[in-house]
Amino acid sequence: MKELVEFMAKAMVDNPAQVEVTEIAGRDTSVIQLKVAKEDIGKIIGKKGRNVQAMRIILNGASRKLGKNVVLEIID
């Protein structure tokens, strides 16, 4: 899941070298934290949150296949 988020985020931002993804794995749920450059936060979130919502939908679909829940957090 971490690699999927990193791939999607790097495709959206102007500074792909500053994309940092960390995964905190729990028993049933994993939390994926995404940190990007300040000027790229708007691109990740998108208009009315559409980009981040699309990323969450893709993650949920992929995680259901594995039988886990995944939460995506954007870190400032």
PDB file of C-alpha atoms in Angstrom:
ATOM      1  CA  MET A   1       0.000   0.000   0.000  1.00  0.00           C
ATOM      2  CA  LYS A   2       2.851   2.355   0.825  1.00  0.00           C
ATOM      3  CA  GLU A   3       4.300   1.992  -2.662  1.00  0.00           C
ATOM      4  CA  LEU A   4       0.904   2.677  -4.257  1.00  0.00           C
ATOM      5  CA  VAL A   5       0.462   5.948  -2.347  1.00  0.00           C
ATOM      6  CA  GLU A   6       4.020   7.000  -3.134  1.00  0.00           C
ATOM      7  CA  PHE A   7       3.512   6.301  -6.856  1.00  0.00           C
ATOM      8  CA  MET A   8       0.257   8.291  -7.013  1.00  0.00           C
ATOM      9  CA  ALA A   9       1.653  11.227  -5.022  1.00  0.00           C
ATOM     10  CA  LYS A  10       4.858  11.513  -7.053  1.00  0.00           C
ATOM     11  CA  ALA A  11       2.797  11.624 -10.253  1.00  0.00           C
ATOM     12  CA  MET A  12       0.789  14.610  -8.967  1.00  0.00           C
ATOM     13  CA  VAL A  13       3.390  16.923  -7.421  1.00  0.00           C
ATOM     14  CA  ASP A  14       6.067  19.254  -8.811  1.00  0.00           C
ATOM     15  CA  ASN A  15       8.699  18.103  -6.278  1.00  0.00           C
ATOM     16  CA  PRO A  16       8.571  14.285  -6.268  1.00  0.00           C
ATOM     17  CA  ALA A  17      11.838  14.088  -4.311  1.00  0.00           C
ATOM     18  CA  GLN A  18      10.101  15.617  -1.267  1.00  0.00           C
ATOM     19  CA  VAL A  19       7.340  12.996  -1.103  1.00  0.00           C
ATOM     20  CA  GLU A  20       7.582  10.976   2.119  1.00  0.00           C
ATOM     21  CA  VAL A  21       5.291   8.055   2.883  1.00  0.00           C
ATOM     22  CA  THR A  22       5.276   6.180   6.176  1.00  0.00           C
ATOM     23  CA  GLU A  23       3.087   3.247   7.117  1.00  0.00           C
ATOM     24  CA  ILE A  24       2.024   2.415  10.650  1.00  0.00           C
ATOM     25  CA  ALA A  25       0.753  -1.140  10.527  1.00  0.00           C
ATOM     26  CA  GLY A  26      -1.749  -2.395  13.048  1.00  0.00           C
ATOM     27  CA  ARG A  27      -3.458  -5.731  13.380  1.00  0.00           C
ATOM     28  CA  ASP A  28      -6.557  -4.847  11.332  1.00  0.00           C
ATOM     29  CA  THR A  29      -5.854  -1.286  10.197  1.00  0.00           C
ATOM     30  CA  SER A  30      -2.861   0.433   8.653  1.00  0.00           C
ATOM     31  CA  VAL A  31      -2.336   4.193   8.720  1.00  0.00           C
ATOM     32  CA  ILE A  32      -0.444   5.662   5.787  1.00  0.00           C
ATOM     33  CA  GLN A  33       0.953   9.135   6.343  1.00  0.00           C
ATOM     34  CA  LEU A  34       1.775  11.250   3.302  1.00  0.00           C
ATOM     35  CA  LYS A  35       4.029  14.286   3.574  1.00  0.00           C
ATOM     36  CA  VAL A  36       4.768  16.558   0.601  1.00  0.00           C
ATOM     37  CA  ALA A  37       6.296  20.000   0.074  1.00  0.00           C
ATOM     38  CA  LYS A  38       4.175  22.935   1.259  1.00  0.00           C
ATOM     39  CA  GLU A  39       3.557  24.154  -2.299  1.00  0.00           C
ATOM     40  CA  ASP A  40       2.292  20.703  -3.365  1.00  0.00           C
ATOM     41  CA  ILE A  41      -0.331  20.148  -0.647  1.00  0.00           C
ATOM     42  CA  GLY A  42      -2.996  21.818  -2.787  1.00  0.00           C
ATOM     43  CA  LYS A  43      -2.258  19.477  -5.682  1.00  0.00           C
ATOM     44  CA  ILE A  44      -2.582  16.424  -3.471  1.00  0.00           C
ATOM     45  CA  ILE A  45      -5.866  17.602  -1.958  1.00  0.00           C
ATOM     46  CA  GLY A  46      -7.305  18.925  -5.225  1.00  0.00           C
ATOM     47  CA  LYS A  47     -10.416  21.012  -5.794  1.00  0.00           C
ATOM     48  CA  LYS A  48     -12.950  20.262  -3.074  1.00  0.00           C
ATOM     49  CA  GLY A  49     -10.756  17.342  -1.943  1.00  0.00           C
ATOM     50  CA  ARG A  50     -11.328  15.309  -5.082  1.00  0.00           C
ATOM     51  CA  ASN A  51      -7.728  14.120  -5.551  1.00  0.00           C
ATOM     52  CA  VAL A  52      -7.267  12.881  -2.006  1.00  0.00           C
ATOM     53  CA  GLN A  53     -10.723  11.308  -2.076  1.00  0.00           C
ATOM     54  CA  ALA A  54      -9.822   9.432  -5.267  1.00  0.00           C
ATOM     55  CA  MET A  55      -6.598   8.216  -3.651  1.00  0.00           C
ATOM     56  CA  ARG A  56      -8.563   6.973  -0.637  1.00  0.00           C
ATOM     57  CA  ILE A  57     -11.048   5.123  -2.874  1.00  0.00           C
ATOM     58  CA  ILE A  58      -8.219   3.373  -4.739  1.00  0.00           C
ATOM     59  CA  LEU A  59      -6.554   2.451  -1.435  1.00  0.00           C
ATOM     60  CA  ASN A  60      -9.779   1.085   0.009  1.00  0.00           C
ATOM     61  CA  GLY A  61     -10.338  -1.062  -3.064  1.00  0.00           C
ATOM     62  CA  ALA A  62      -6.811  -2.458  -2.940  1.00  0.00           C
ATOM     63  CA  SER A  63      -6.882  -3.001   0.821  1.00  0.00           C
ATOM     64  CA  ARG A  64     -10.204  -4.880   0.728  1.00  0.00           C
ATOM     65  CA  LYS A  65      -8.518  -7.417  -1.516  1.00  0.00           C
ATOM     66  CA  LEU A  66      -5.965  -7.977   1.264  1.00  0.00           C
ATOM     67  CA  GLY A  67      -8.600  -8.025   4.008  1.00  0.00           C
ATOM     68  CA  LYS A  68      -7.305  -4.933   5.807  1.00  0.00           C
ATOM     69  CA  ASN A  69      -8.459  -1.367   6.378  1.00  0.00           C
ATOM     70  CA  VAL A  70      -6.220   1.499   5.306  1.00  0.00           C
ATOM     71  CA  VAL A  71      -6.439   5.131   6.411  1.00  0.00           C
ATOM     72  CA  LEU A  72      -4.643   7.853   4.450  1.00  0.00           C
ATOM     73  CA  GLU A  73      -3.508  10.955   6.346  1.00  0.00           C
ATOM     74  CA  ILE A  74      -1.984  14.077   4.816  1.00  0.00           C
ATOM     75  CA  ILE A  75       0.702  15.549   7.093  1.00  0.00           C
ATOM     76  CA  ASP A  76       1.411  19.299   6.947  1.00  0.00           C
TER      77      ASP A  76
END
